[in-house]
């Protein structure tokens, strides 16, 4: 019976994590969708062909206003690389598009606090600068030229240019925001579902002693500012491998980072864990498909070194300033249900999400009518091109995993209800 109770509590904790983050997801993806629709990106991409400060800064800005889905970020980076973006600017885009996006920042603030949010923003910029320096120092020209030839640009199209003032005043523009909002959710809902479920079960089933042993938390003695350097270094070095082992990704990593923080992991370890979403094996494999394995492993090595140096720098900078957070927000607090501000924000989020989905419906309806009219005029069916995002097999591993997670969540709710009665 205790095991069944723990299982049910793990499900309730996972759902509680998502409930408390729901409004942040909706708001973040709504803002992200609006930025992507109303910001003309073609003018930015034309300025990324060099490795200078301007090019790298624009790549970071472009990444910050782009999709936060890790797979989409890599696809967009490949497209930029094919269109002439410098390799350094391409890596900068990868970092920014997964670490400097709005919705991730809101989630970090909700689960971990303002100190981690500030570190995420400052550290994201620092990682870009460090990666640019490391690539300059080690620049493997033959490897990068081979990656350029290996990259597949099939299906990539030039970004359209437009007058954003006209678009933002038009119904069509806002319909595109609704469509982009829906596309964002289609790209990340699996990652979110898996990540939050894993975090909920880990919070309940994995004792804090496991994290304290893995990250040598006992050596901290409750004072991170005076933690031995070798312990801080060990935390920064091992955190990316822990993140890679979870196979979760940026958005799903945040509740798990909260669990790690509650378990006594150092500030450097937490930041290294959060930054490591691009280190998970599936994403390294995607880069290998785009650029070849040698280039993919080189990118991973640059990212790993940048993450470790950034995590160490942030830890000691926070120690000097005296703002290293000792501990984290209580797991029960960030997974609790109640009639509070979160409840009313979620009600508003449902309304906003419904409006955006209605706009998406209107956009699809208008596109369908236009297509039918053109088919009638030309006397043939042109059809819509459907893009394969790697899920052509219905029973792929990821789909099987999603099915297992849904069954586990449903089972936990049934057990919780039975135990309550």
CSV table of C-alpha atoms in Angstrom, one decimal:
chain,number,residue,atom,x,y,z
A,1,UNK,CA,0.0,0.0,0.0
A,2,UNK,CA,2.8,2.5,0.7
A,3,UNK,CA,4.2,1.9,-2.7
A,4,UNK,CA,0.8,2.5,-4.3
A,5,UNK,CA,0.5,5.7,-2.2
A,6,UNK,CA,3.9,6.9,-3.4
A,7,UNK,CA,3.0,6.1,-7.0
A,8,UNK,CA,-0.2,8.2,-6.7
A,9,UNK,CA,1.7,11.0,-5.0
A,10,UNK,CA,4.2,11.0,-7.8
A,11,UNK,CA,1.4,11.5,-10.4
A,12,UNK,CA,-0.2,14.2,-8.3
A,13,UNK,CA,3.1,16.0,-7.9
A,14,UNK,CA,3.8,15.8,-11.7
A,15,UNK,CA,0.3,17.2,-12.5
A,16,UNK,CA,0.8,19.8,-9.8
A,17,UNK,CA,4.1,20.9,-11.4
A,18,UNK,CA,2.3,21.4,-14.7
A,19,UNK,CA,-0.7,23.1,-13.1
A,20,UNK,CA,1.5,25.7,-11.5
A,21,UNK,CA,3.4,26.3,-14.7
A,22,UNK,CA,0.4,26.3,-17.1
A,23,UNK,CA,-0.2,30.0,-17.3
A,24,UNK,CA,3.5,30.6,-17.8
A,25,UNK,CA,3.6,28.2,-20.7
A,26,UNK,CA,0.5,29.8,-22.4
A,27,UNK,CA,1.8,33.3,-21.9
A,28,UNK,CA,5.3,32.5,-22.9
A,29,UNK,CA,4.3,30.7,-26.1
A,30,UNK,CA,1.8,33.4,-26.9
A,31,UNK,CA,4.5,36.1,-26.7
A,32,UNK,CA,7.0,34.0,-28.5
A,33,UNK,CA,4.4,33.4,-31.3
A,34,UNK,CA,3.7,37.1,-31.7
A,35,UNK,CA,7.4,37.9,-31.8
A,36,UNK,CA,8.0,35.3,-34.5
A,37,UNK,CA,5.1,36.5,-36.6
A,38,UNK,CA,5.7,40.3,-36.3
A,39,UNK,CA,9.5,40.5,-36.3
A,40,UNK,CA,11.0,40.3,-39.8
A,41,UNK,CA,13.9,37.9,-39.4
A,42,UNK,CA,15.3,38.1,-42.9
A,43,UNK,CA,17.0,41.4,-42.1
A,44,UNK,CA,18.7,39.7,-39.2
A,45,UNK,CA,19.9,36.6,-41.1
A,46,UNK,CA,21.6,38.7,-43.7
A,47,UNK,CA,23.9,40.1,-41.0
A,48,UNK,CA,25.3,36.8,-39.6
A,49,UNK,CA,27.9,35.9,-42.1
A,50,UNK,CA,30.9,37.1,-40.0
A,51,UNK,CA,32.3,36.1,-36.6
A,52,UNK,CA,32.3,39.7,-35.3
A,53,UNK,CA,30.5,41.0,-32.3
A,54,UNK,CA,27.6,42.4,-34.3
A,55,UNK,CA,27.0,39.0,-36.1
A,56,UNK,CA,27.1,37.0,-32.9
A,57,UNK,CA,24.9,39.5,-31.1
A,58,UNK,CA,22.3,39.3,-33.8
A,59,UNK,CA,22.4,35.5,-33.8
A,60,UNK,CA,21.8,35.6,-30.1
A,61,UNK,CA,18.9,38.1,-30.5
A,62,UNK,CA,17.4,36.0,-33.3
A,63,UNK,CA,17.7,32.9,-31.2
A,64,UNK,CA,16.0,34.6,-28.2
A,65,UNK,CA,12.9,35.5,-30.3
A,66,UNK,CA,12.8,32.1,-32.0
A,67,UNK,CA,11.2,28.8,-30.9
A,68,UNK,CA,12.3,27.3,-27.6
A,69,UNK,CA,11.8,23.7,-28.9
A,70,UNK,CA,15.3,22.2,-28.9
A,71,UNK,CA,14.7,20.2,-32.1
A,72,UNK,CA,13.3,23.2,-33.9
A,73,UNK,CA,16.2,25.3,-32.7
A,74,UNK,CA,18.7,22.9,-34.3
A,75,UNK,CA,16.7,22.8,-37.5
A,76,UNK,CA,16.6,26.6,-37.6
A,77,UNK,CA,20.3,26.7,-36.9
A,78,UNK,CA,21.0,24.3,-39.8
A,79,UNK,CA,19.0,26.6,-42.0
A,80,UNK,CA,21.0,29.7,-41.0
A,81,UNK,CA,24.2,27.8,-41.5
A,82,UNK,CA,23.2,26.8,-45.0
A,83,UNK,CA,22.1,30.4,-45.8
A,84,UNK,CA,25.6,31.7,-45.0
A,85,UNK,CA,25.6,32.3,-41.2
A,86,UNK,CA,29.1,31.9,-39.7
A,87,UNK,CA,29.6,28.8,-37.7
A,88,UNK,CA,30.2,30.8,-34.5
A,89,UNK,CA,27.0,32.7,-35.1
A,90,UNK,CA,25.2,29.4,-35.7
A,91,UNK,CA,26.3,28.0,-32.3
A,92,UNK,CA,25.4,31.3,-30.7
A,93,UNK,CA,21.9,30.9,-32.1
A,94,UNK,CA,21.6,27.4,-30.7
A,95,UNK,CA,22.5,28.6,-27.2
A,96,UNK,CA,20.2,31.6,-27.3
A,97,UNK,CA,17.2,29.8,-28.8
A,98,UNK,CA,17.2,27.3,-25.9
A,99,UNK,CA,18.4,29.4,-23.0
A,100,UNK,CA,17.3,33.0,-23.5
A,101,UNK,CA,13.6,32.5,-24.6
A,102,UNK,CA,10.8,34.1,-22.7
A,103,UNK,CA,8.8,31.1,-21.6
A,104,UNK,CA,11.9,29.4,-20.1
A,105,UNK,CA,12.7,32.5,-18.1
A,106,UNK,CA,9.2,32.7,-16.7
A,107,UNK,CA,9.3,29.0,-15.7
A,108,UNK,CA,12.7,29.4,-14.0
A,109,UNK,CA,11.3,32.3,-12.0
A,110,UNK,CA,8.2,30.4,-10.9
A,111,UNK,CA,10.1,27.2,-9.8
A,112,UNK,CA,13.5,28.5,-8.7
A,113,UNK,CA,13.3,32.2,-8.0
A,114,UNK,CA,14.7,35.4,-9.4
A,115,UNK,CA,18.4,34.5,-8.6
A,116,UNK,CA,18.3,31.7,-11.0
A,117,UNK,CA,16.4,33.8,-13.6
A,118,UNK,CA,19.1,36.4,-13.4
A,119,UNK,CA,21.8,33.8,-13.7
A,120,UNK,CA,20.1,32.2,-16.7
A,121,UNK,CA,20.0,35.5,-18.6
A,122,UNK,CA,23.6,36.6,-17.7
A,123,UNK,CA,24.9,33.1,-18.1
A,124,UNK,CA,23.3,32.6,-21.5
A,125,UNK,CA,25.1,35.6,-22.8
A,126,UNK,CA,28.3,34.5,-21.1
A,127,UNK,CA,28.0,31.0,-22.7
A,128,UNK,CA,27.7,32.6,-26.1
A,129,UNK,CA,30.8,34.7,-25.5
A,130,UNK,CA,32.8,31.7,-24.2
A,131,UNK,CA,31.7,29.4,-27.1
A,132,UNK,CA,32.7,32.1,-29.6
A,133,UNK,CA,36.1,32.4,-28.0
A,134,UNK,CA,36.7,28.6,-27.8
A,135,UNK,CA,35.7,28.2,-31.5
A,136,UNK,CA,38.0,31.0,-32.5
A,137,UNK,CA,40.9,29.3,-30.6
A,138,UNK,CA,40.3,25.9,-32.0
A,139,UNK,CA,38.7,26.7,-35.3
A,140,UNK,CA,38.8,23.4,-37.3
A,141,UNK,CA,38.4,24.8,-40.8
A,142,UNK,CA,38.4,21.5,-42.6
A,143,UNK,CA,35.8,20.0,-40.2
A,144,UNK,CA,33.5,23.0,-40.6
A,145,UNK,CA,33.8,23.0,-44.4
A,146,UNK,CA,32.9,19.3,-44.3
A,147,UNK,CA,29.9,20.1,-42.1
A,148,UNK,CA,28.8,22.8,-44.6
A,149,UNK,CA,28.8,20.2,-47.3
A,150,UNK,CA,27.1,17.7,-45.2
A,151,UNK,CA,24.2,19.9,-44.1
A,152,UNK,CA,21.0,19.1,-45.8
A,153,UNK,CA,19.0,22.2,-46.9
A,154,UNK,CA,16.1,20.2,-48.3
A,155,UNK,CA,12.8,22.0,-47.5
A,156,UNK,CA,14.4,25.2,-46.3
A,157,UNK,CA,12.9,28.3,-47.6
A,158,UNK,CA,14.0,31.9,-47.4
A,159,UNK,CA,12.4,34.0,-44.7
A,160,UNK,CA,9.8,36.3,-46.1
A,161,UNK,CA,10.2,40.0,-45.6
A,162,UNK,CA,7.2,42.2,-44.7
A,163,UNK,CA,6.0,45.4,-43.2
A,164,UNK,CA,5.5,44.5,-39.5
A,165,UNK,CA,3.3,47.7,-38.9
A,166,UNK,CA,0.8,46.5,-41.5
A,167,UNK,CA,0.9,42.9,-40.3
A,168,UNK,CA,0.3,43.7,-36.7
A,169,UNK,CA,-2.8,45.8,-37.6
A,170,UNK,CA,-4.3,43.0,-39.7
A,171,UNK,CA,-6.6,40.1,-38.7
A,172,UNK,CA,-4.5,37.9,-40.9
A,173,UNK,CA,-1.4,38.7,-38.8
A,174,UNK,CA,-3.1,37.7,-35.6
A,175,UNK,CA,-4.4,34.5,-37.2
A,176,UNK,CA,-0.8,33.7,-38.0
A,177,UNK,CA,0.0,34.2,-34.3
A,178,UNK,CA,-2.7,31.7,-33.5
A,179,UNK,CA,-1.2,29.2,-36.0
A,180,UNK,CA,2.3,29.7,-34.7
A,181,UNK,CA,1.1,29.3,-31.1
A,182,UNK,CA,-0.5,25.9,-32.0
A,183,UNK,CA,2.7,24.9,-33.8
A,184,UNK,CA,4.8,25.7,-30.8
A,185,UNK,CA,2.7,23.4,-28.6
A,186,UNK,CA,2.8,20.7,-31.2
A,187,UNK,CA,6.6,20.7,-31.0
A,188,UNK,CA,7.0,20.7,-27.2
A,189,UNK,CA,4.0,19.0,-25.6
A,190,UNK,CA,5.7,15.6,-25.6
A,191,UNK,CA,8.9,17.0,-24.0
A,192,UNK,CA,6.8,18.8,-21.4
A,193,UNK,CA,4.7,15.8,-20.6
A,194,UNK,CA,7.6,13.5,-20.2
A,195,UNK,CA,9.7,16.0,-18.3
A,196,UNK,CA,7.1,17.0,-15.8
A,197,UNK,CA,6.1,13.3,-15.2
A,198,UNK,CA,9.7,12.2,-14.7
A,199,UNK,CA,10.2,15.2,-12.3
A,200,UNK,CA,7.1,14.3,-10.3
A,201,UNK,CA,8.2,10.6,-9.9
A,202,UNK,CA,11.8,11.6,-9.0
A,203,UNK,CA,10.6,14.1,-6.4
A,204,UNK,CA,8.6,11.3,-4.7
A,205,UNK,CA,10.7,8.1,-5.3
A,206,UNK,CA,14.4,9.3,-5.3
A,207,UNK,CA,15.7,10.2,-1.8
A,208,UNK,CA,17.6,13.4,-1.4
A,209,UNK,CA,20.6,11.3,-0.3
A,210,UNK,CA,21.0,10.1,-3.9
A,211,UNK,CA,21.6,13.6,-5.1
A,212,UNK,CA,23.7,14.5,-2.1
A,213,UNK,CA,25.9,11.6,-2.8
A,214,UNK,CA,26.1,12.1,-6.5
A,215,UNK,CA,26.9,15.8,-6.2
A,216,UNK,CA,28.9,15.5,-2.9
A,217,UNK,CA,26.4,17.9,-1.2
A,218,UNK,CA,27.6,16.8,2.3
A,219,UNK,CA,30.8,18.7,1.7
A,220,UNK,CA,28.8,22.0,1.4
A,221,UNK,CA,27.8,21.9,5.1
A,222,UNK,CA,24.8,24.1,4.2
A,223,UNK,CA,27.1,27.0,3.1
A,224,UNK,CA,27.5,27.1,-0.7
A,225,UNK,CA,29.6,30.3,-0.6
A,226,UNK,CA,32.4,28.4,1.2
A,227,UNK,CA,32.0,25.1,-0.6
A,228,UNK,CA,35.3,23.5,-1.6
A,229,UNK,CA,36.4,24.3,-5.1
A,230,UNK,CA,36.7,20.6,-6.1
A,231,UNK,CA,33.1,20.0,-5.1
A,232,UNK,CA,31.9,23.0,-7.1
A,233,UNK,CA,34.0,21.8,-10.0
A,234,UNK,CA,32.6,18.2,-9.7
A,235,UNK,CA,29.1,19.5,-9.7
A,236,UNK,CA,29.6,21.6,-12.8
A,237,UNK,CA,31.3,18.7,-14.6
A,238,UNK,CA,28.7,16.1,-13.8
A,239,UNK,CA,25.6,18.2,-14.2
A,240,UNK,CA,25.5,18.0,-18.0
A,241,UNK,CA,25.8,14.2,-17.9
A,242,UNK,CA,22.9,14.0,-15.5
A,243,UNK,CA,20.9,16.2,-17.8
A,244,UNK,CA,21.9,14.0,-20.8
A,245,UNK,CA,20.7,10.9,-18.9
A,246,UNK,CA,17.2,12.3,-18.3
A,247,UNK,CA,16.6,12.8,-22.1
A,248,UNK,CA,14.1,15.6,-21.2
A,249,UNK,CA,15.1,19.0,-22.7
A,250,UNK,CA,14.9,22.6,-21.7
A,251,UNK,CA,11.3,23.0,-20.5
A,252,UNK,CA,11.0,19.7,-18.8
A,253,UNK,CA,14.4,20.3,-17.0
A,254,UNK,CA,13.1,23.1,-14.8
A,255,UNK,CA,10.9,21.1,-12.4
A,256,UNK,CA,13.6,18.5,-12.1
A,257,UNK,CA,16.2,21.2,-11.4
A,258,UNK,CA,13.9,22.2,-8.5
A,259,UNK,CA,14.1,18.7,-7.2
A,260,UNK,CA,17.9,18.7,-7.5
A,261,UNK,CA,18.1,22.0,-5.7
A,262,UNK,CA,15.9,20.7,-2.9
A,263,UNK,CA,18.3,17.8,-2.7
A,264,UNK,CA,21.2,19.9,-1.9
A,265,UNK,CA,22.9,20.3,-5.3
A,266,UNK,CA,25.1,23.3,-5.6
A,267,UNK,CA,24.3,26.5,-7.5
A,268,UNK,CA,26.9,25.6,-10.1
A,269,UNK,CA,25.4,22.1,-10.5
A,270,UNK,CA,21.9,23.5,-11.0
A,271,UNK,CA,23.0,26.0,-13.6
A,272,UNK,CA,25.0,23.4,-15.4
A,273,UNK,CA,22.0,21.1,-15.4
A,274,UNK,CA,19.7,23.8,-16.8
A,275,UNK,CA,22.1,24.8,-19.6
A,276,UNK,CA,22.6,21.3,-20.8
A,277,UNK,CA,19.4,20.7,-22.8
A,278,UNK,CA,21.3,20.5,-26.1
A,279,UNK,CA,23.6,17.8,-24.7
A,280,UNK,CA,21.0,15.1,-24.6
A,281,UNK,CA,21.8,12.2,-27.0
A,282,UNK,CA,18.8,12.7,-29.3
A,283,UNK,CA,19.9,16.3,-30.0
A,284,UNK,CA,23.5,15.3,-30.6
A,285,UNK,CA,22.3,12.7,-33.0
A,286,UNK,CA,20.2,15.4,-34.8
A,287,UNK,CA,23.3,17.5,-35.2
A,288,UNK,CA,25.2,14.5,-36.5
A,289,UNK,CA,22.5,14.1,-39.2
A,290,UNK,CA,22.9,17.7,-40.1
A,291,UNK,CA,26.6,18.1,-40.0
A,292,UNK,CA,28.2,14.7,-39.6
A,293,UNK,CA,29.4,13.0,-36.4
A,294,UNK,CA,32.8,14.7,-36.2
A,295,UNK,CA,31.2,18.2,-36.3
A,296,UNK,CA,28.4,17.1,-33.9
A,297,UNK,CA,30.8,15.9,-31.3
A,298,UNK,CA,32.9,19.1,-31.8
A,299,UNK,CA,29.8,21.2,-31.2
A,300,UNK,CA,29.0,19.1,-28.1
A,301,UNK,CA,32.5,19.5,-26.7
A,302,UNK,CA,32.4,23.3,-27.2
A,303,UNK,CA,29.0,23.4,-25.5
A,304,UNK,CA,30.2,21.2,-22.6
A,305,UNK,CA,33.2,23.4,-22.0
A,306,UNK,CA,31.2,26.6,-22.2
A,307,UNK,CA,28.6,25.2,-19.8
A,308,UNK,CA,31.2,24.2,-17.2
A,309,UNK,CA,33.0,27.5,-17.3
A,310,UNK,CA,29.8,29.5,-17.2
A,311,UNK,CA,28.4,27.5,-14.2
A,312,UNK,CA,31.7,28.0,-12.3
A,313,UNK,CA,31.8,31.7,-13.1
A,314,UNK,CA,28.2,32.3,-12.0
A,315,UNK,CA,28.7,30.3,-8.8
A,316,UNK,CA,31.7,32.4,-7.7
A,317,UNK,CA,30.3,35.7,-8.9
A,318,UNK,CA,27.1,35.0,-6.8
A,319,UNK,CA,29.3,34.0,-3.9
A,320,UNK,CA,31.2,37.3,-4.0
A,321,UNK,CA,28.0,39.3,-4.3
A,322,UNK,CA,26.4,37.2,-1.6
A,323,UNK,CA,23.3,36.1,-3.4
A,324,UNK,CA,23.7,32.4,-3.8
A,325,UNK,CA,20.3,30.9,-3.0
A,326,UNK,CA,20.6,28.5,-0.1
A,327,UNK,CA,18.2,25.7,-0.9
A,328,UNK,CA,15.2,26.1,-3.2
A,329,UNK,CA,11.5,26.6,-3.1
A,330,UNK,CA,9.6,23.8,-1.4
A,331,UNK,CA,8.5,21.0,-3.8
A,332,UNK,CA,5.1,21.0,-2.1
A,333,UNK,CA,4.7,24.7,-2.8
A,334,UNK,CA,5.4,24.5,-6.5
A,335,UNK,CA,3.2,21.4,-7.0
A,336,UNK,CA,0.3,22.5,-4.8
A,337,UNK,CA,-3.3,23.0,-6.0
A,338,UNK,CA,-5.5,25.7,-4.5
A,339,UNK,CA,-7.7,28.7,-5.1
A,340,UNK,CA,-4.9,31.3,-5.3
A,341,UNK,CA,-3.3,33.6,-7.9
A,342,UNK,CA,-2.2,30.5,-10.0
A,343,UNK,CA,-5.8,29.4,-10.3
A,344,UNK,CA,-7.0,32.7,-11.7
A,345,UNK,CA,-4.0,33.1,-13.9
A,346,UNK,CA,-4.7,29.6,-15.3
A,347,UNK,CA,-8.3,30.6,-16.0
A,348,UNK,CA,-7.0,33.6,-17.9
A,349,UNK,CA,-4.5,31.3,-19.7
A,350,UNK,CA,-7.3,29.0,-20.8
A,351,UNK,CA,-9.2,32.0,-22.2
A,352,UNK,CA,-6.1,33.3,-24.1
A,353,UNK,CA,-5.2,29.8,-25.4
A,354,UNK,CA,-8.8,29.4,-26.6
A,355,UNK,CA,-8.7,32.7,-28.4
A,356,UNK,CA,-5.4,31.9,-30.1
A,357,UNK,CA,-6.7,28.4,-31.2
A,358,UNK,CA,-9.8,30.1,-32.6
A,359,UNK,CA,-7.5,32.4,-34.6
A,360,UNK,CA,-5.6,29.4,-35.8
A,361,UNK,CA,-8.9,27.8,-36.9
A,362,UNK,CA,-9.8,30.9,-38.8
A,363,UNK,CA,-6.4,31.0,-40.4
A,364,UNK,CA,-6.7,27.3,-41.5
A,365,UNK,CA,-10.3,27.9,-42.7
A,366,UNK,CA,-9.2,30.9,-44.8
A,367,UNK,CA,-6.2,28.9,-46.3
A,368,UNK,CA,-8.6,26.0,-47.1
A,369,UNK,CA,-11.0,28.3,-48.9
A,370,UNK,CA,-8.2,29.9,-50.9
A,371,UNK,CA,-6.8,26.4,-51.8
A,372,UNK,CA,-10.3,25.2,-52.9
A,373,UNK,CA,-10.8,28.3,-55.0
A,374,UNK,CA,-7.4,27.9,-56.7
A,375,UNK,CA,-8.1,24.2,-57.4
A,376,UNK,CA,-11.4,25.2,-59.0
A,377,UNK,CA,-9.8,27.9,-61.1
A,378,UNK,CA,-7.0,25.7,-62.3
A,379,UNK,CA,-8.9,22.5,-62.6
A,380,UNK,CA,-6.5,20.4,-60.6
A,381,UNK,CA,-5.6,19.7,-57.0
A,382,UNK,CA,-2.3,21.1,-55.9
A,383,UNK,CA,-2.4,19.6,-52.4
A,384,UNK,CA,-0.6,20.9,-49.3
A,385,UNK,CA,2.9,19.8,-48.6
A,386,UNK,CA,3.2,18.0,-45.2
A,387,UNK,CA,6.6,18.1,-43.5
A,388,UNK,CA,7.9,15.0,-41.8
A,389,UNK,CA,9.3,15.9,-38.4
A,390,UNK,CA,10.6,12.4,-37.7
A,391,UNK,CA,7.3,10.9,-36.5
A,392,UNK,CA,6.2,9.0,-39.6
A,393,UNK,CA,5.9,5.8,-37.7
A,394,UNK,CA,2.8,5.7,-35.5
A,395,UNK,CA,4.4,3.4,-33.0
A,396,UNK,CA,7.8,5.0,-32.8
A,397,UNK,CA,9.8,4.9,-29.5
A,398,UNK,CA,8.7,8.4,-28.6
A,399,UNK,CA,5.0,7.6,-29.2
A,400,UNK,CA,5.3,4.4,-27.2
A,401,UNK,CA,6.9,6.4,-24.4
A,402,UNK,CA,4.1,9.0,-24.5
A,403,UNK,CA,1.5,6.2,-24.4
A,404,UNK,CA,3.2,4.7,-21.3
A,405,UNK,CA,3.3,8.1,-19.6
A,406,UNK,CA,-0.4,8.7,-20.2
A,407,UNK,CA,-1.3,5.3,-18.9
A,408,UNK,CA,0.9,5.9,-15.8
A,409,UNK,CA,-0.7,9.2,-15.1
A,410,UNK,CA,-4.2,7.8,-15.6
A,411,UNK,CA,-3.4,4.9,-13.3
A,412,UNK,CA,-2.0,7.1,-10.6
A,413,UNK,CA,-5.2,9.3,-10.6
A,414,UNK,CA,-7.4,6.2,-10.3
A,415,UNK,CA,-5.3,4.9,-7.4
A,416,UNK,CA,-5.4,8.3,-5.7
A,417,UNK,CA,-9.1,8.4,-6.0
A,418,UNK,CA,-9.4,4.8,-4.7
A,419,UNK,CA,-7.2,5.6,-1.7
A,420,UNK,CA,-9.1,8.7,-0.9
A,421,UNK,CA,-12.5,7.0,-0.8
